[in-house]
Amino acid sequence: MKVYLCFVLLYVTYVNAGSLPSFIKPCSRSDPQLNQCVEKVISAAGAKFTEGIPELGIAPLDPVELGTVFVDNPALKLTFTDTVVTGLKGFRVNTYKINPDKGKATLDFTANVTLKAHYVMDGQVLILPIKGDGESRIKITNLNIVVKYDFVERDGHWNVPSYKDHYKMDRAQFKFTNLFGGNKELAQTTQRFTNENWEIIMSEIAPPAIKQIIKKCVDQVNKFFGAIPAAELLPSN
Ligand SMILES: *[C@@H]1O[C@H](CO)[C@@H](O)[C@H](O)[C@H]1NC(C)=O
């Protein structure tokens, strides 16, 4: 009996050591204010999560590397390479809703993010020709992302097999170096024009770029769910 107890204690200690990081305080499944509880957990642990958790195989989300992003519009060809996005760490949770019985949840959050990349661009925006090959920076103010996701439990772990996303933003501001091969006057005019018409330009750039950001986030959440048993994330007592 003593030996058995010893074994159980050892086992419990081992499981705790290899699982939920101490900066994440789980909510009880029966909490009458479960939504608010999880919202607080995400707010409190989110910044640390975005730094990555190497012992659980979770990669950083700030910075997050998107690699190559293509905008393939008949009027505007634009390719970003070595794309890096920063700022997710400072995200703010607006609302969180979870229905554990149905396996559905919605996370609504806002962050100020900056995308940096090498760019090659050729085409036109409205009637203005635009061409360049250099470094670019896009600052997005109050990028609001809403992710509605399904989660299923398999072998004691959650997994997100599908999700839907929506996003909007207050503003985007661009900086492009070496527009028109460095022609200063033309570059200045174009730079101003892009910033005044940021909505038109972002309507091309945002779908491929922001979809990728969201996918990277979901990928890391899935890794997290794969590492931590569902019963520890949402204990039923
Ligand atoms: C983003 O920046 C703006 C202006 O600098 C600020 O008002 C806003 O609160 C920031 N948003 C977040 C989510 O930090």
mmCIF file with all atom_site columns, N, CA and C in Angstrom, residues 191-219:
data_model
loop_
_atom_site.group_PDB
_atom_site.id
_atom_site.type_symbol
_atom_site.label_atom_id
_atom_site.label_alt_id
_atom_site.label_comp_id
_atom_site.label_asym_id
_atom_site.label_entity_id
_atom_site.label_seq_id
_atom_site.pdbx_PDB_ins_code
_atom_site.Cartn_x
_atom_site.Cartn_y
_atom_site.Cartn_z
_atom_site.occupancy
_atom_site.B_iso_or_equiv
_atom_site.pdbx_formal_charge
_atom_site.auth_seq_id
_atom_site.auth_comp_id
_atom_site.auth_asym_id
_atom_site.auth_atom_id
_atom_site.pdbx_PDB_model_num
ATOM 1  N N  . GLN A 1 191 ? 4.606  57.634 -51.692 1.00 0.00 ? 191 GLN A N  1
ATOM 2  C CA . GLN A 1 191 ? 4.525  57.299 -50.268 1.00 0.00 ? 191 GLN A CA 1
ATOM 3  C C  . GLN A 1 191 ? 3.310  57.953 -49.628 1.00 0.00 ? 191 GLN A C  1
ATOM 4  N N  . ARG A 1 192 ? 3.147  59.239 -49.938 1.00 0.00 ? 192 ARG A N  1
ATOM 5  C CA . ARG A 1 192 ? 2.011  59.979 -49.370 1.00 0.00 ? 192 ARG A CA 1
ATOM 6  C C  . ARG A 1 192 ? 0.701  59.399 -49.902 1.00 0.00 ? 192 ARG A C  1
ATOM 7  N N  . PHE A 1 193 ? 0.697  59.126 -51.187 1.00 0.00 ? 193 PHE A N  1
ATOM 8  C CA . PHE A 1 193 ? -0.494 58.572 -51.830 1.00 0.00 ? 193 PHE A CA 1
ATOM 9  C C  . PHE A 1 193 ? -0.884 57.220 -51.202 1.00 0.00 ? 193 PHE A C  1
ATOM 10 N N  . THR A 1 194 ? 0.115  56.367 -50.953 1.00 0.00 ? 194 THR A N  1
ATOM 11 C CA . THR A 1 194 ? -0.199 55.051 -50.368 1.00 0.00 ? 194 THR A CA 1
ATOM 12 C C  . THR A 1 194 ? -0.803 55.215 -48.971 1.00 0.00 ? 194 THR A C  1
ATOM 13 N N  . ASN A 1 195 ? -0.275 56.166 -48.205 1.00 0.00 ? 195 ASN A N  1
ATOM 14 C CA . ASN A 1 195 ? -0.781 56.343 -46.842 1.00 0.00 ? 195 ASN A CA 1
ATOM 15 C C  . ASN A 1 195 ? -2.176 56.964 -46.820 1.00 0.00 ? 195 ASN A C  1
ATOM 16 N N  . GLU A 1 196 ? -2.438 57.834 -47.804 1.00 0.00 ? 196 GLU A N  1
ATOM 17 C CA . GLU A 1 196 ? -3.782 58.412 -47.884 1.00 0.00 ? 196 GLU A CA 1
ATOM 18 C C  . GLU A 1 196 ? -4.794 57.367 -48.337 1.00 0.00 ? 196 GLU A C  1
ATOM 19 N N  . ASN A 1 197 ? -4.340 56.414 -49.128 1.00 0.00 ? 197 ASN A N  1
ATOM 20 C CA . ASN A 1 197 ? -5.243 55.381 -49.662 1.00 0.00 ? 197 ASN A CA 1
ATOM 21 C C  . ASN A 1 197 ? -4.959 54.014 -49.050 1.00 0.00 ? 197 ASN A C  1
ATOM 22 N N  . TRP A 1 198 ? -4.630 54.035 -47.765 1.00 0.00 ? 198 TRP A N  1
ATOM 23 C CA . TRP A 1 198 ? -4.211 52.782 -47.108 1.00 0.00 ? 198 TRP A CA 1
ATOM 24 C C  . TRP A 1 198 ? -5.273 51.683 -47.192 1.00 0.00 ? 198 TRP A C  1
ATOM 25 N N  . GLU A 1 199 ? -6.558 52.082 -47.197 1.00 0.00 ? 199 GLU A N  1
ATOM 26 C CA . GLU A 1 199 ? -7.609 51.052 -47.200 1.00 0.00 ? 199 GLU A CA 1
ATOM 27 C C  . GLU A 1 199 ? -7.602 50.236 -48.480 1.00 0.00 ? 199 GLU A C  1
ATOM 28 N N  . ILE A 1 200 ? -7.374 50.918 -49.599 1.00 0.00 ? 200 ILE A N  1
ATOM 29 C CA . ILE A 1 200 ? -7.344 50.226 -50.892 1.00 0.00 ? 200 ILE A CA 1
ATOM 30 C C  . ILE A 1 200 ? -6.161 49.266 -50.938 1.00 0.00 ? 200 ILE A C  1
ATOM 31 N N  . ILE A 1 201 ? -5.012 49.747 -50.485 1.00 0.00 ? 201 ILE A N  1
ATOM 32 C CA . ILE A 1 201 ? -3.810 48.913 -50.533 1.00 0.00 ? 201 ILE A CA 1
ATOM 33 C C  . ILE A 1 201 ? -3.911 47.749 -49.541 1.00 0.00 ? 201 ILE A C  1
ATOM 34 N N  . MET A 1 202 ? -4.421 48.047 -48.349 1.00 0.00 ? 202 MET A N  1
ATOM 35 C CA . MET A 1 202 ? -4.558 46.974 -47.350 1.00 0.00 ? 202 MET A CA 1
ATOM 36 C C  . MET A 1 202 ? -5.597 45.940 -47.761 1.00 0.00 ? 202 MET A C  1
ATOM 37 N N  . SER A 1 203 ? -6.572 46.345 -48.571 1.00 0.00 ? 203 SER A N  1
ATOM 38 C CA . SER A 1 203 ? -7.566 45.349 -49.000 1.00 0.00 ? 203 SER A CA 1
ATOM 39 C C  . SER A 1 203 ? -6.908 44.286 -49.880 1.00 0.00 ? 203 SER A C  1
ATOM 40 N N  . GLU A 1 204 ? -5.745 44.612 -50.455 1.00 0.00 ? 204 GLU A N  1
ATOM 41 C CA . GLU A 1 204 ? -4.977 43.627 -51.226 1.00 0.00 ? 204 GLU A CA 1
ATOM 42 C C  . GLU A 1 204 ? -4.007 42.841 -50.340 1.00 0.00 ? 204 GLU A C  1
ATOM 43 N N  . ILE A 1 205 ? -3.341 43.575 -49.438 1.00 0.00 ? 205 ILE A N  1
ATOM 44 C CA . ILE A 1 205 ? -2.275 42.959 -48.627 1.00 0.00 ? 205 ILE A CA 1
ATOM 45 C C  . ILE A 1 205 ? -2.843 42.150 -47.464 1.00 0.00 ? 205 ILE A C  1
ATOM 46 N N  . ALA A 1 206 ? -3.921 42.668 -46.855 1.00 0.00 ? 206 ALA A N  1
ATOM 47 C CA . ALA A 1 206 ? -4.420 42.039 -45.624 1.00 0.00 ? 206 ALA A CA 1
ATOM 48 C C  . ALA A 1 206 ? -4.853 40.586 -45.797 1.00 0.00 ? 206 ALA A C  1
ATOM 49 N N  . PRO A 1 207 ? -5.626 40.250 -46.850 1.00 0.00 ? 207 PRO A N  1
ATOM 50 C CA . PRO A 1 207 ? -6.069 38.845 -46.899 1.00 0.00 ? 207 PRO A CA 1
ATOM 51 C C  . PRO A 1 207 ? -4.918 37.840 -46.825 1.00 0.00 ? 207 PRO A C  1
ATOM 52 N N  . PRO A 1 208 ? -3.891 37.918 -47.693 1.00 0.00 ? 208 PRO A N  1
ATOM 53 C CA . PRO A 1 208 ? -2.837 36.908 -47.550 1.00 0.00 ? 208 PRO A CA 1
ATOM 54 C C  . PRO A 1 208 ? -2.025 37.059 -46.259 1.00 0.00 ? 208 PRO A C  1
ATOM 55 N N  . ALA A 1 209 ? -1.756 38.302 -45.832 1.00 0.00 ? 209 ALA A N  1
ATOM 56 C CA . ALA A 1 209 ? -0.880 38.485 -44.664 1.00 0.00 ? 209 ALA A CA 1
ATOM 57 C C  . ALA A 1 209 ? -1.588 38.140 -43.360 1.00 0.00 ? 209 ALA A C  1
ATOM 58 N N  . ILE A 1 210 ? -2.783 38.666 -43.170 1.00 0.00 ? 210 ILE A N  1
ATOM 59 C CA . ILE A 1 210 ? -3.451 38.466 -41.888 1.00 0.00 ? 210 ILE A CA 1
ATOM 60 C C  . ILE A 1 210 ? -3.955 37.030 -41.735 1.00 0.00 ? 210 ILE A C  1
ATOM 61 N N  . LYS A 1 211 ? -4.386 36.427 -42.853 1.00 0.00 ? 211 LYS A N  1
ATOM 62 C CA . LYS A 1 211 ? -4.771 35.001 -42.792 1.00 0.00 ? 211 LYS A CA 1
ATOM 63 C C  . LYS A 1 211 ? -3.591 34.163 -42.295 1.00 0.00 ? 211 LYS A C  1
ATOM 64 N N  . GLN A 1 212 ? -2.394 34.530 -42.761 1.00 0.00 ? 212 GLN A N  1
ATOM 65 C CA . GLN A 1 212 ? -1.205 33.769 -42.338 1.00 0.00 ? 212 GLN A CA 1
ATOM 66 C C  . GLN A 1 212 ? -0.892 33.980 -40.867 1.00 0.00 ? 212 GLN A C  1
ATOM 67 N N  . ILE A 1 213 ? -1.077 35.216 -40.394 1.00 0.00 ? 213 ILE A N  1
ATOM 68 C CA . ILE A 1 213 ? -0.835 35.499 -38.970 1.00 0.00 ? 213 ILE A CA 1
ATOM 69 C C  . ILE A 1 213 ? -1.781 34.641 -38.127 1.00 0.00 ? 213 ILE A C  1
ATOM 70 N N  . ILE A 1 214 ? -3.054 34.626 -38.517 1.00 0.00 ? 214 ILE A N  1
ATOM 71 C CA . ILE A 1 214 ? -4.051 33.871 -37.747 1.00 0.00 ? 214 ILE A CA 1
ATOM 72 C C  . ILE A 1 214 ? -3.733 32.374 -37.787 1.00 0.00 ? 214 ILE A C  1
ATOM 73 N N  . LYS A 1 215 ? -3.332 31.897 -38.954 1.00 0.00 ? 215 LYS A N  1
ATOM 74 C CA . LYS A 1 215 ? -2.998 30.470 -39.075 1.00 0.00 ? 215 LYS A CA 1
ATOM 75 C C  . LYS A 1 215 ? -1.836 30.104 -38.146 1.00 0.00 ? 215 LYS A C  1
ATOM 76 N N  . LYS A 1 216 ? -0.829 30.986 -38.084 1.00 0.00 ? 216 LYS A N  1
ATOM 77 C CA . LYS A 1 216 ? 0.315  30.729 -37.190 1.00 0.00 ? 216 LYS A CA 1
ATOM 78 C C  . LYS A 1 216 ? -0.126 30.657 -35.737 1.00 0.00 ? 216 LYS A C  1
ATOM 79 N N  . CYS A 1 217 ? -1.052 31.533 -35.364 1.00 0.00 ? 217 CYS A N  1
ATOM 80 C CA . CYS A 1 217 ? -1.562 31.521 -33.987 1.00 0.00 ? 217 CYS A CA 1
ATOM 81 C C  . CYS A 1 217 ? -2.292 30.206 -33.713 1.00 0.00 ? 217 CYS A C  1
ATOM 82 N N  . VAL A 1 218 ? -3.172 29.801 -34.632 1.00 0.00 ? 218 VAL A N  1
ATOM 83 C CA . VAL A 1 218 ? -3.933 28.566 -34.440 1.00 0.00 ? 218 VAL A CA 1
ATOM 84 C C  . VAL A 1 218 ? -2.981 27.364 -34.377 1.00 0.00 ? 218 VAL A C  1
ATOM 85 N N  . ASP A 1 219 ? -1.950 27.369 -35.221 1.00 0.00 ? 219 ASP A N  1
ATOM 86 C CA . ASP A 1 219 ? -0.963 26.272 -35.205 1.00 0.00 ? 219 ASP A CA 1
ATOM 87 C C  . ASP A 1 219 ? -0.340 26.120 -33.814 1.00 0.00 ? 219 ASP A C  1
#
